[in-house]
Amino acid sequence: MEFPVFVSLLFLQLFLCSDVRADTPANCTYEDVRGTWLFSIGKGGNDNTINCSLDFQVVSKLKVQLLFPDVAVDSDGNVGFWTMIYNQGFEVQINGSKYFAFSAYKKSGKEVTSYCDKTLNGWSHEAAALKPSNWACYKGQKLSKVPPKKKSLRVFTDFFENRRFMPNYKFIDEINSAQQSWKAGVYADYSRMTMAQMMFRAGGPKKFDFPQPREVTEEDRLAAKALPKEFDWRNIGGKNYLSPVRNQRSCGSCYAFATMAMFESRIRVLTNNTQTPVLSTQDIVSCSEYSQGCDGGFAYLISKYAEDFGLVQEQCFPYMGHDAPCQEKKCVRQFGTGYHYVGGFYGACNEVLMRLELVNNGPIAVGFEVYNDFVNYKSGIYHHTGLTDKFNPFQLTNHAVLAVGYGADKKTGEKYWIVKNSWGEGWGENGYFRIRRGTNECAFESVAEAAKPVIQ
């Protein structure tokens, strides 16, 4: 099977240790990044408060080949692992160390130029299971040139900032008349939001192209035959292993809610519900080194944050629903380990691997495309109708949620995923929705992520 070329545009902000936010709207593909790199590394021996936003003195260099599909080899013959992180950068693990950086870029007005043969200053540290030490700054330079790529930034216009979202009953009738799989309806809360707030609720003003699901191997197909035909972590032997549904409001923090919900549920699974934490999403929004606050983010990087820095409980930093300064307190931190894309690396996911991960280890964080018909979902098995609400124009965005189970409709046989959203209990099916399974509906089977909590 040919490896897919990962082309996607995404807007990311990085919260550096110095409390400086840096916009990183890079647009680099797998083919741009694959090849031989020279890493220039600064002085080691630091802790995770190291500030890599400034220039640093290079004390050593490392040549690393990034090979198809996920193999890294350094100049000493050590073999390791690497993965893209969407189109924003990449992470390498080799010879006991991890290297993570975002791709370089330059902004000029409403245009951004990506320099995919360079990285911004990034971080290296030991590949420890949690609380890694020996932090250093580094930057990468690919030994073969990649032509710069220009793209226009997607930003909100005054129309989106000022126009209120209004119920469109005609659009809802069109949805319900076009198909019988799911029902659309009106949400009164929406009329109190601007179009911009609705966009942030659904992921923010960004869109990237998901990779296609990877072909299912015969080994995985055989393993999946042992899985139950239906599964739901809300009812396993009469027990519910999920934390309460929450509401992100108009902050684009879905990535934080999805990742925290994954850790919360997996802690419940591993402890048989003897530990039932609710983890702080505001800590991610305000304090995470790998977060872009209310402008969106990535579940993979927040699971990395859990390993590198740890998570805190909700009462330590309660959710505010907007960007706010970090208010770090001396709270007990919940660590995670083994963060990974389902399938092993970005682009290796599929429906079978998602079910195997979900049943064997717990709910998984999933990214998917949100169209404007989805925001009107009330019940049933969602699929995009192809209809457009011209009265409330809505840019296609990317949203993060938690897959908690799967099944099939007993009458029609239509397969579905069971998914926990972060739009409150009054939305959808008590805060959940079902979406068509086995067809990569809205790219739902393209990018899933998981990690393992470290039980204390």
CSV table of C-alpha atoms in Angstrom, one decimal:
chain,number,residue,atom,x,y,z
A,1,MET,CA,0.0,0.0,0.0
A,2,GLU,CA,1.3,3.5,-0.9
A,3,PHE,CA,1.6,5.8,2.1
A,4,PRO,CA,-0.7,8.8,1.9
A,5,VAL,CA,0.7,12.2,1.4
A,6,PHE,CA,-0.3,14.3,4.4
A,7,VAL,CA,-1.4,17.7,3.2
A,8,SER,CA,-3.2,19.8,5.7
A,9,LEU,CA,-3.6,23.4,6.9
A,10,LEU,CA,-3.9,24.1,10.5
A,11,PHE,CA,-3.4,27.0,12.8
A,12,LEU,CA,-1.6,26.3,16.0
A,13,GLN,CA,-0.3,28.4,18.9
A,14,LEU,CA,2.4,27.1,21.2
A,15,PHE,CA,2.5,28.2,24.8
A,16,LEU,CA,6.2,28.5,25.6
A,17,CYS,CA,7.7,28.3,29.0
A,18,SER,CA,8.3,32.1,28.9
A,19,ASP,CA,4.5,32.7,28.7
A,20,VAL,CA,4.8,33.8,25.1
A,21,ARG,CA,2.3,32.5,22.5
A,22,ALA,CA,3.6,31.8,19.1
A,23,ASP,CA,1.4,31.3,16.1
A,24,THR,CA,2.6,28.3,14.1
A,25,PRO,CA,0.4,27.9,11.0
A,26,ALA,CA,2.8,25.6,9.2
A,27,ASN,CA,1.7,23.4,6.3
A,28,CYS,CA,4.2,20.5,5.8
A,29,THR,CA,3.4,17.1,4.4
A,30,TYR,CA,4.9,13.7,5.2
A,31,GLU,CA,6.9,13.8,2.0
A,32,ASP,CA,8.3,17.3,2.9
A,33,VAL,CA,9.6,15.9,6.2
A,34,ARG,CA,10.8,12.4,5.3
A,35,GLY,CA,14.5,12.4,4.6
A,36,THR,CA,17.8,13.1,6.4
A,37,TRP,CA,17.9,15.8,9.1
A,38,LEU,CA,20.7,17.4,11.1
A,39,PHE,CA,19.6,18.2,14.7
A,40,SER,CA,21.6,21.0,16.4
A,41,ILE,CA,21.3,20.5,20.2
A,42,GLY,CA,21.9,22.9,23.1
A,43,LYS,CA,23.3,22.2,26.5
A,44,GLY,CA,21.4,19.5,28.4
A,45,GLY,CA,20.8,18.8,32.0
A,46,ASN,CA,17.8,21.2,32.3
A,47,ASP,CA,14.3,20.6,33.7
A,48,ASN,CA,11.0,21.1,31.9
A,49,THR,CA,10.9,24.8,32.6
A,50,ILE,CA,13.6,25.4,30.0
A,51,ASN,CA,12.9,28.3,27.6
A,52,CYS,CA,13.6,27.4,24.0
A,53,SER,CA,11.9,30.4,22.5
A,54,LEU,CA,15.2,32.2,22.3
A,55,ASP,CA,18.5,31.4,20.5
A,56,PHE,CA,20.7,28.9,22.2
A,57,GLN,CA,24.3,27.8,22.0
A,58,VAL,CA,24.8,24.5,20.0
A,59,VAL,CA,26.9,22.0,21.8
A,60,SER,CA,26.3,18.9,19.7
A,61,LYS,CA,24.8,17.7,16.5
A,62,LEU,CA,22.9,14.5,15.5
A,63,LYS,CA,22.2,13.3,12.0
A,64,VAL,CA,18.9,11.4,11.7
A,65,GLN,CA,17.2,9.7,8.8
A,66,LEU,CA,13.4,9.7,8.9
A,67,LEU,CA,12.3,6.7,6.8
A,68,PHE,CA,9.1,5.2,5.5
A,69,PRO,CA,6.8,4.7,7.3
A,70,ASP,CA,7.9,5.5,10.9
A,71,VAL,CA,11.5,4.4,11.2
A,72,ALA,CA,14.3,6.7,12.4
A,73,VAL,CA,18.0,5.8,12.1
A,74,ASP,CA,20.8,8.0,13.4
A,75,SER,CA,24.4,8.3,12.2
A,76,ASP,CA,25.5,5.7,14.8
A,77,GLY,CA,23.1,3.1,13.5
A,78,ASN,CA,20.6,3.4,16.3
A,79,VAL,CA,17.1,2.6,15.2
A,80,GLY,CA,14.1,4.5,16.6
A,81,PHE,CA,10.6,5.8,15.8
A,82,TRP,CA,9.1,9.0,14.3
A,83,THR,CA,5.7,10.4,13.5
A,84,MET,CA,4.2,13.5,11.9
A,85,ILE,CA,2.0,15.6,14.2
A,86,TYR,CA,-0.7,16.6,11.7
A,87,ASN,CA,1.1,19.0,9.3
A,88,GLN,CA,2.6,21.1,12.1
A,89,GLY,CA,5.8,19.2,12.9
A,90,PHE,CA,7.2,15.9,14.0
A,91,GLU,CA,8.5,13.9,17.0
A,92,VAL,CA,11.5,11.5,17.0
A,93,GLN,CA,12.4,8.9,19.6
A,94,ILE,CA,15.8,7.4,19.3
A,95,ASN,CA,18.7,6.2,21.5
A,96,GLY,CA,16.9,7.0,24.7
A,97,SER,CA,15.9,10.6,23.8
A,98,LYS,CA,12.9,12.3,22.3
A,99,TYR,CA,13.0,15.3,19.9
A,100,PHE,CA,9.9,17.4,19.2
A,101,ALA,CA,9.6,20.6,17.2
A,102,PHE,CA,7.2,22.5,15.0
A,103,SER,CA,8.0,23.2,11.3
A,104,ALA,CA,9.4,26.7,10.5
A,105,TYR,CA,7.2,29.4,8.9
A,106,LYS,CA,7.0,33.1,8.3
A,107,LYS,CA,3.8,35.3,8.4
A,108,SER,CA,3.3,38.4,6.3
A,109,GLY,CA,-0.1,40.0,6.6
A,110,LYS,CA,-2.7,37.3,5.8
A,111,GLU,CA,-0.2,35.0,4.1
A,112,VAL,CA,2.1,32.4,5.7
A,113,THR,CA,5.1,30.8,4.1
A,114,SER,CA,6.1,27.3,5.4
A,115,TYR,CA,9.7,26.3,5.4
A,116,CYS,CA,9.4,22.5,5.7
A,117,ASP,CA,13.1,21.8,5.6
A,118,LYS,CA,13.6,23.6,8.9
A,119,THR,CA,12.1,23.5,12.4
A,120,LEU,CA,11.4,26.2,15.0
A,121,ASN,CA,13.4,25.7,18.2
A,122,GLY,CA,12.1,22.6,19.9
A,123,TRP,CA,12.7,20.4,22.9
A,124,SER,CA,14.7,17.3,23.5
A,125,HIS,CA,14.7,15.2,26.7
A,126,GLU,CA,15.2,11.7,27.8
A,127,ALA,CA,12.5,9.2,26.7
A,128,ALA,CA,11.3,8.5,30.2
A,129,ALA,CA,7.9,7.0,31.0
A,130,LEU,CA,7.0,10.2,32.9
A,131,LYS,CA,8.5,13.4,34.2
A,132,PRO,CA,11.5,13.2,31.8
A,133,SER,CA,14.8,14.9,32.7
A,134,ASN,CA,17.8,16.1,30.8
A,135,TRP,CA,15.9,18.7,28.8
A,136,ALA,CA,17.7,20.7,26.1
A,137,CYS,CA,16.7,23.0,23.2
A,138,TYR,CA,17.3,21.9,19.6
A,139,LYS,CA,16.5,22.8,16.0
A,140,GLY,CA,16.4,20.7,12.8
A,141,GLN,CA,17.6,21.3,9.3
A,142,LYS,CA,16.8,18.9,6.5
A,143,LEU,CA,19.9,18.2,4.3
A,144,SER,CA,17.8,18.3,1.1
A,145,LYS,CA,16.0,21.5,0.2
A,146,VAL,CA,12.2,21.7,0.2
A,147,PRO,CA,10.7,24.7,-1.7
A,148,PRO,CA,8.9,27.2,0.5
A,149,LYS,CA,5.1,27.0,0.4
A,150,LYS,CA,2.7,29.9,0.6
A,151,LYS,CA,-0.9,29.8,1.9
A,152,SER,CA,-3.5,32.3,2.9
A,153,LEU,CA,-4.4,32.4,6.6
A,154,ARG,CA,-8.0,31.7,7.4
A,155,VAL,CA,-9.3,34.4,9.7
A,156,PHE,CA,-12.6,35.6,10.9
A,157,THR,CA,-14.2,38.5,9.1
A,158,ASP,CA,-16.4,41.1,10.9
A,159,PHE,CA,-19.4,39.1,9.6
A,160,PHE,CA,-18.4,36.1,11.7
A,161,GLU,CA,-17.5,38.3,14.7
A,162,ASN,CA,-20.7,40.3,14.8
A,163,ARG,CA,-23.4,38.2,13.3
A,164,ARG,CA,-25.6,36.2,15.7
A,165,PHE,CA,-26.3,32.6,14.9
A,166,MET,CA,-30.1,32.3,14.3
A,167,PRO,CA,-32.3,29.2,14.1
A,168,ASN,CA,-32.9,28.3,10.5
A,169,TYR,CA,-36.1,26.1,10.5
A,170,LYS,CA,-36.1,25.7,6.8
A,171,PHE,CA,-32.5,24.2,6.9
A,172,ILE,CA,-33.6,21.8,9.7
A,173,ASP,CA,-36.6,20.7,7.7
A,174,GLU,CA,-34.4,20.1,4.7
A,175,ILE,CA,-32.0,17.9,6.8
A,176,ASN,CA,-34.9,15.8,8.2
A,177,SER,CA,-36.5,15.5,4.7
A,178,ALA,CA,-33.3,14.4,3.0
A,179,GLN,CA,-32.7,11.3,5.1
A,180,GLN,CA,-34.1,9.1,7.9
A,181,SER,CA,-30.9,8.1,9.8
A,182,TRP,CA,-30.8,11.1,12.2
A,183,LYS,CA,-32.9,14.0,13.3
A,184,ALA,CA,-32.0,17.7,13.4
A,185,GLY,CA,-33.5,20.3,15.7
A,186,VAL,CA,-33.2,23.7,17.3
A,187,TYR,CA,-30.9,24.7,20.2
A,188,ALA,CA,-32.0,27.9,22.0
A,189,ASP,CA,-28.5,28.5,23.3
A,190,TYR,CA,-27.2,29.0,19.8
A,191,SER,CA,-29.1,32.2,19.3
A,192,ARG,CA,-27.0,33.7,22.1
A,193,MET,CA,-23.7,33.0,20.2
A,194,THR,CA,-22.0,34.8,17.4
A,195,MET,CA,-21.0,32.9,14.3
A,196,ALA,CA,-17.4,33.2,15.5
A,197,GLN,CA,-18.3,31.7,18.9
A,198,MET,CA,-20.1,28.8,17.1
A,199,MET,CA,-16.9,28.2,15.0
A,200,PHE,CA,-14.7,28.1,18.1
A,201,ARG,CA,-17.2,25.7,19.7
A,202,ALA,CA,-16.7,23.4,16.7
A,203,GLY,CA,-12.9,23.6,16.7
A,204,GLY,CA,-12.0,27.1,15.6
A,205,PRO,CA,-11.2,28.8,12.2
A,206,LYS,CA,-9.0,26.0,10.8
A,207,LYS,CA,-9.3,23.1,8.5
A,208,PHE,CA,-6.8,20.4,7.6
A,209,ASP,CA,-7.1,17.4,5.3
A,210,PHE,CA,-7.2,14.1,7.2
A,211,PRO,CA,-5.2,11.1,5.9
A,212,GLN,CA,-7.1,8.2,4.5
A,213,PRO,CA,-7.6,5.2,6.8
A,214,ARG,CA,-4.8,2.6,6.5
A,215,GLU,CA,-5.6,-0.7,4.9
A,216,VAL,CA,-6.7,-3.4,7.4
A,217,THR,CA,-4.2,-6.2,7.7
A,218,GLU,CA,-5.3,-9.8,7.9
A,219,GLU,CA,-3.8,-10.1,11.4
A,220,ASP,CA,-5.9,-7.1,12.7
A,221,ARG,CA,-9.0,-8.5,10.9
A,222,LEU,CA,-8.7,-11.8,12.7
A,223,ALA,CA,-8.1,-10.1,16.1
A,224,ALA,CA,-11.2,-8.0,15.6
A,225,LYS,CA,-13.3,-11.2,15.1
A,226,ALA,CA,-13.0,-11.8,18.9
A,227,LEU,CA,-14.5,-8.4,19.7
A,228,PRO,CA,-18.2,-8.1,20.7
A,229,LYS,CA,-20.7,-6.9,18.1
A,230,GLU,CA,-21.6,-4.0,20.3
A,231,PHE,CA,-19.8,-2.3,23.1
A,232,ASP,CA,-20.4,0.8,25.3
A,233,TRP,CA,-18.2,1.9,28.2
A,234,ARG,CA,-21.3,3.5,29.8
A,235,ASN,CA,-22.6,0.0,30.6
A,236,ILE,CA,-20.1,-2.7,31.1
A,237,GLY,CA,-21.6,-5.3,33.5
A,238,GLY,CA,-23.9,-2.5,34.8
A,239,LYS,CA,-21.1,-0.1,35.5
A,240,ASN,CA,-20.5,3.3,33.8
A,241,TYR,CA,-16.8,4.1,33.4
A,242,LEU,CA,-17.2,7.6,31.9
A,243,SER,CA,-16.9,10.9,33.6
A,244,PRO,CA,-19.8,13.5,33.4
A,245,VAL,CA,-20.5,15.3,30.1
A,246,ARG,CA,-19.1,18.8,30.2
A,247,ASN,CA,-19.6,22.0,28.2
A,248,GLN,CA,-16.6,23.8,26.6
A,249,ARG,CA,-18.9,26.7,25.7
A,250,SER,CA,-17.5,29.1,23.0
A,251,CYS,CA,-13.8,28.3,23.8
A,252,GLY,CA,-12.1,26.1,21.2
A,253,SER,CA,-10.9,23.7,23.9
A,254,CYS,CA,-12.4,20.5,22.5
A,255,TYR,CA,-9.0,19.0,22.2
A,256,ALA,CA,-8.5,19.5,26.0
A,257,PHE,CA,-11.9,18.1,26.9
A,258,ALA,CA,-11.5,15.0,24.6
A,259,THR,CA,-8.1,14.2,26.0
A,260,MET,CA,-9.1,14.8,29.7
A,261,ALA,CA,-12.2,12.7,29.1
A,262,MET,CA,-10.0,9.9,27.8
A,263,PHE,CA,-7.7,10.0,30.8
A,264,GLU,CA,-10.7,10.3,33.2
A,265,SER,CA,-12.4,7.2,31.7
A,266,ARG,CA,-9.2,5.1,31.5
A,267,ILE,CA,-8.4,5.9,35.1
A,268,ARG,CA,-11.9,4.6,36.0
A,269,VAL,CA,-11.3,1.5,33.9
A,270,LEU,CA,-7.9,0.7,35.4
A,271,THR,CA,-9.1,1.2,39.0
A,272,ASN,CA,-12.6,-0.3,38.5
A,273,ASN,CA,-14.1,3.0,39.4
A,274,THR,CA,-12.3,3.4,42.7
A,275,GLN,CA,-10.8,6.5,41.3
A,276,THR,CA,-13.1,8.9,39.6
A,277,PRO,CA,-11.3,12.2,38.9
A,278,VAL,CA,-12.4,15.1,36.8
A,279,LEU,CA,-9.3,16.7,35.3
A,280,SER,CA,-8.7,20.4,34.6
A,281,THR,CA,-9.1,21.5,31.0
A,282,GLN,CA,-8.3,25.1,32.0
A,283,ASP,CA,-4.8,23.9,33.0
A,284,ILE,CA,-4.4,22.7,29.4
A,285,VAL,CA,-5.9,25.9,27.9
A,286,SER,CA,-3.8,28.2,30.1
A,287,CYS,CA,-0.6,26.3,31.1
A,288,SER,CA,0.2,23.6,28.6
A,289,GLU,CA,3.5,24.1,26.7
A,290,TYR,CA,1.9,22.3,23.7
A,291,SER,CA,-1.5,24.1,23.8
A,292,GLN,CA,-3.0,26.9,21.7
A,293,GLY,CA,-5.5,27.8,24.3
A,294,CYS,CA,-9.0,28.6,23.1
A,295,ASP,CA,-7.9,28.6,19.5
A,296,GLY,CA,-7.7,24.7,19.4
A,297,GLY,CA,-5.0,22.1,19.7
A,298,PHE,CA,-4.1,18.4,19.4
A,299,ALA,CA,-5.0,15.4,21.6
A,300,TYR,CA,-1.6,13.8,20.8
A,301,LEU,CA,0.3,16.8,22.2
A,302,ILE,CA,-1.9,17.0,25.3
A,303,SER,CA,-1.2,13.3,26.1
A,304,LYS,CA,2.5,14.2,25.6
A,305,TYR,CA,1.9,17.0,28.1
A,306,ALA,CA,0.5,14.5,30.6
A,307,GLU,CA,3.8,12.5,30.3
A,308,ASP,CA,6.1,15.5,30.4
A,309,PHE,CA,4.3,17.8,32.9
A,310,GLY,CA,1.3,15.9,34.4
A,311,LEU,CA,-2.4,16.8,34.7
A,312,VAL,CA,-4.2,18.4,37.6
A,313,GLN,CA,-7.7,17.9,38.9
A,314,GLU,CA,-10.6,20.3,38.1
A,315,GLN,CA,-10.6,21.9,41.6
A,316,CYS,CA,-7.0,22.9,41.2
A,317,PHE,CA,-7.8,25.1,38.2
A,318,PRO,CA,-11.5,25.3,37.5
A,319,TYR,CA,-12.7,25.8,33.9
A,320,MET,CA,-13.2,29.4,32.9
A,321,GLY,CA,-14.2,29.0,29.2
A,322,HIS,CA,-11.7,31.6,27.9
A,323,ASP,CA,-8.0,32.2,27.6
A,324,ALA,CA,-6.5,33.2,31.0
A,325,PRO,CA,-3.1,33.5,32.6
A,326,CYS,CA,-1.6,30.3,34.0
A,327,GLN,CA,-2.4,29.9,37.7
A,328,GLU,CA,-0.1,27.0,38.6
A,329,LYS,CA,-0.7,25.6,42.1
A,330,LYS,CA,1.0,22.9,44.0
A,331,CYS,CA,-1.6,20.3,43.2
A,332,VAL,CA,-1.1,16.5,42.8
A,333,ARG,CA,-0.3,15.7,39.2
A,334,GLN,CA,-1.7,12.8,37.3
A,335,PHE,CA,0.8,11.5,34.8
A,336,GLY,CA,0.3,9.5,31.6
A,337,THR,CA,2.5,7.4,29.4
A,338,GLY,CA,2.5,5.6,26.1
A,339,TYR,CA,0.8,8.4,24.1
A,340,HIS,CA,0.3,7.3,20.5
A,341,TYR,CA,-1.8,7.5,17.4
A,342,VAL,CA,-4.0,4.5,16.9
A,343,GLY,CA,-2.1,2.4,14.5
A,344,GLY,CA,1.3,3.6,15.8
A,345,PHE,CA,1.8,6.8,13.8
A,346,TYR,CA,-0.1,9.6,12.1
A,347,GLY,CA,-1.8,8.0,9.1
A,348,ALA,CA,-2.0,4.4,10.3
A,349,CYS,CA,-5.5,4.5,11.7
A,350,ASN,CA,-8.6,2.6,10.6
A,351,GLU,CA,-11.9,1.4,12.0
A,352,VAL,CA,-10.7,-2.1,13.1
A,353,LEU,CA,-7.7,-0.7,15.0
A,354,MET,CA,-10.0,1.8,16.7
A,355,ARG,CA,-12.3,-0.9,17.9
A,356,LEU,CA,-9.4,-3.0,19.2
A,357,GLU,CA,-7.9,-0.1,21.1
A,358,LEU,CA,-11.3,1.0,22.5
A,359,VAL,CA,-12.4,-2.4,23.8
A,360,ASN,CA,-9.0,-3.5,25.1
A,361,ASN,CA,-7.8,-0.3,26.7
A,362,GLY,CA,-10.6,2.3,27.0
A,363,PRO,CA,-12.2,5.2,25.2
A,364,ILE,CA,-10.1,7.1,22.5
A,365,ALA,CA,-9.8,10.7,21.5
A,366,VAL,CA,-10.9,11.2,17.9
A,367,GLY,CA,-10.7,14.1,15.4
A,368,PHE,CA,-13.3,14.6,12.7
A,369,GLU,CA,-14.7,17.2,10.3
A,370,VAL,CA,-17.7,19.3,11.5
A,371,TYR,CA,-20.1,20.5,8.9
A,372,ASN,CA,-22.9,23.0,9.7
A,373,ASP,CA,-25.6,20.3,9.6
A,374,PHE,CA,-23.9,18.6,12.5
A,375,VAL,CA,-24.5,21.4,15.0
A,376,ASN,CA,-28.2,20.8,14.6
A,377,TYR,CA,-27.9,17.1,15.5
A,378,LYS,CA,-30.5,15.9,18.0
A,379,SER,CA,-30.6,12.1,17.7
A,380,GLY,CA,-29.9,9.1,15.5
A,381,ILE,CA,-26.9,8.0,13.4
A,382,TYR,CA,-25.3,11.1,12.0
A,383,HIS,CA,-23.9,11.4,8.5
A,384,HIS,CA,-23.2,14.6,6.5
A,385,THR,CA,-26.2,15.3,4.3
A,386,GLY,CA,-24.3,17.6,1.9
A,387,LEU,CA,-26.8,20.4,2.7
A,388,THR,CA,-25.6,23.9,3.5
A,389,ASP,CA,-27.1,26.5,5.7
A,390,LYS,CA,-26.8,29.6,3.6
A,391,PHE,CA,-28.4,31.8,6.3
A,392,ASN,CA,-25.8,30.8,8.8
A,393,PRO,CA,-22.7,30.2,6.6
A,394,PHE,CA,-20.3,27.9,8.5
A,395,GLN,CA,-16.7,27.1,7.6
A,396,LEU,CA,-15.7,23.4,7.7
A,397,THR,CA,-13.8,22.9,11.0
A,398,ASN,CA,-12.1,20.1,12.9
A,399,HIS,CA,-13.4,18.9,16.2
A,400,ALA,CA,-12.1,16.6,18.9
A,401,VAL,CA,-14.3,14.1,20.8
A,402,LEU,CA,-14.2,10.9,22.7
A,403,ALA,CA,-15.3,7.5,21.1
A,404,VAL,CA,-16.7,5.4,23.9
A,405,GLY,CA,-18.4,2.5,22.1
A,406,TYR,CA,-19.9,1.1,18.9
A,407,GLY,CA,-22.9,-0.8,17.7
A,408,ALA,CA,-25.4,-1.3,14.8
A,409,ASP,CA,-29.0,-0.3,14.4
A,410,LYS,CA,-31.2,-3.4,15.1
A,411,LYS,CA,-33.7,-2.5,12.3
A,412,THR,CA,-31.5,-1.1,9.5
A,413,GLY,CA,-28.2,-2.7,10.4
A,414,GLU,CA,-26.4,0.6,10.0
A,415,LYS,CA,-23.2,0.6,12.0
A,416,TYR,CA,-22.3,3.5,14.3
A,417,TRP,CA,-19.8,4.8,16.8
A,418,ILE,CA,-21.0,6.1,20.2
A,419,VAL,CA,-19.3,9.4,20.9
A,420,LYS,CA,-19.1,11.7,23.9
A,421,ASN,CA,-19.2,15.4,23.0
A,422,SER,CA,-18.3,18.5,25.1
A,423,TRP,CA,-21.3,20.6,24.3
A,424,GLY,CA,-23.3,19.9,27.5
A,425,GLU,CA,-25.9,17.3,28.4
A,426,GLY,CA,-28.6,19.2,26.7
A,427,TRP,CA,-27.1,18.6,23.2
A,428,GLY,CA,-27.7,15.5,21.2
A,429,GLU,CA,-28.4,12.3,23.0
A,430,ASN,CA,-27.8,13.5,26.5
A,431,GLY,CA,-24.4,15.0,25.5
A,432,TYR,CA,-23.5,12.1,23.2
A,433,PHE,CA,-24.0,11.4,19.5
A,434,ARG,CA,-23.8,8.4,17.1
A,435,ILE,CA,-22.0,8.6,13.8
A,436,ARG,CA,-21.9,6.2,10.9
A,437,ARG,CA,-19.2,3.6,11.3
A,438,GLY,CA,-17.1,1.7,8.7
A,439,THR,CA,-17.3,4.4,6.0
A,440,ASN,CA,-14.8,7.0,7.5
A,441,GLU,CA,-17.7,9.4,7.8
A,442,CYS,CA,-16.4,13.0,8.2
A,443,ALA,CA,-12.9,11.5,8.5
A,444,PHE,CA,-13.9,9.9,11.8
A,445,GLU,CA,-11.7,6.8,11.2
A,446,SER,CA,-8.6,8.7,10.1
A,447,VAL,CA,-7.0,10.1,13.3
A,448,ALA,CA,-7.5,8.6,16.8
A,449,GLU,CA,-5.2,8.9,19.7
A,450,ALA,CA,-4.7,7.1,23.1
A,451,ALA,CA,-2.5,7.0,26.1
A,452,LYS,CA,-2.3,5.1,29.4
A,453,PRO,CA,-2.8,6.9,32.8
A,454,VAL,CA,-0.2,6.1,35.5
A,455,ILE,CA,-2.2,5.0,38.5
A,456,GLN,CA,-1.0,6.5,41.8
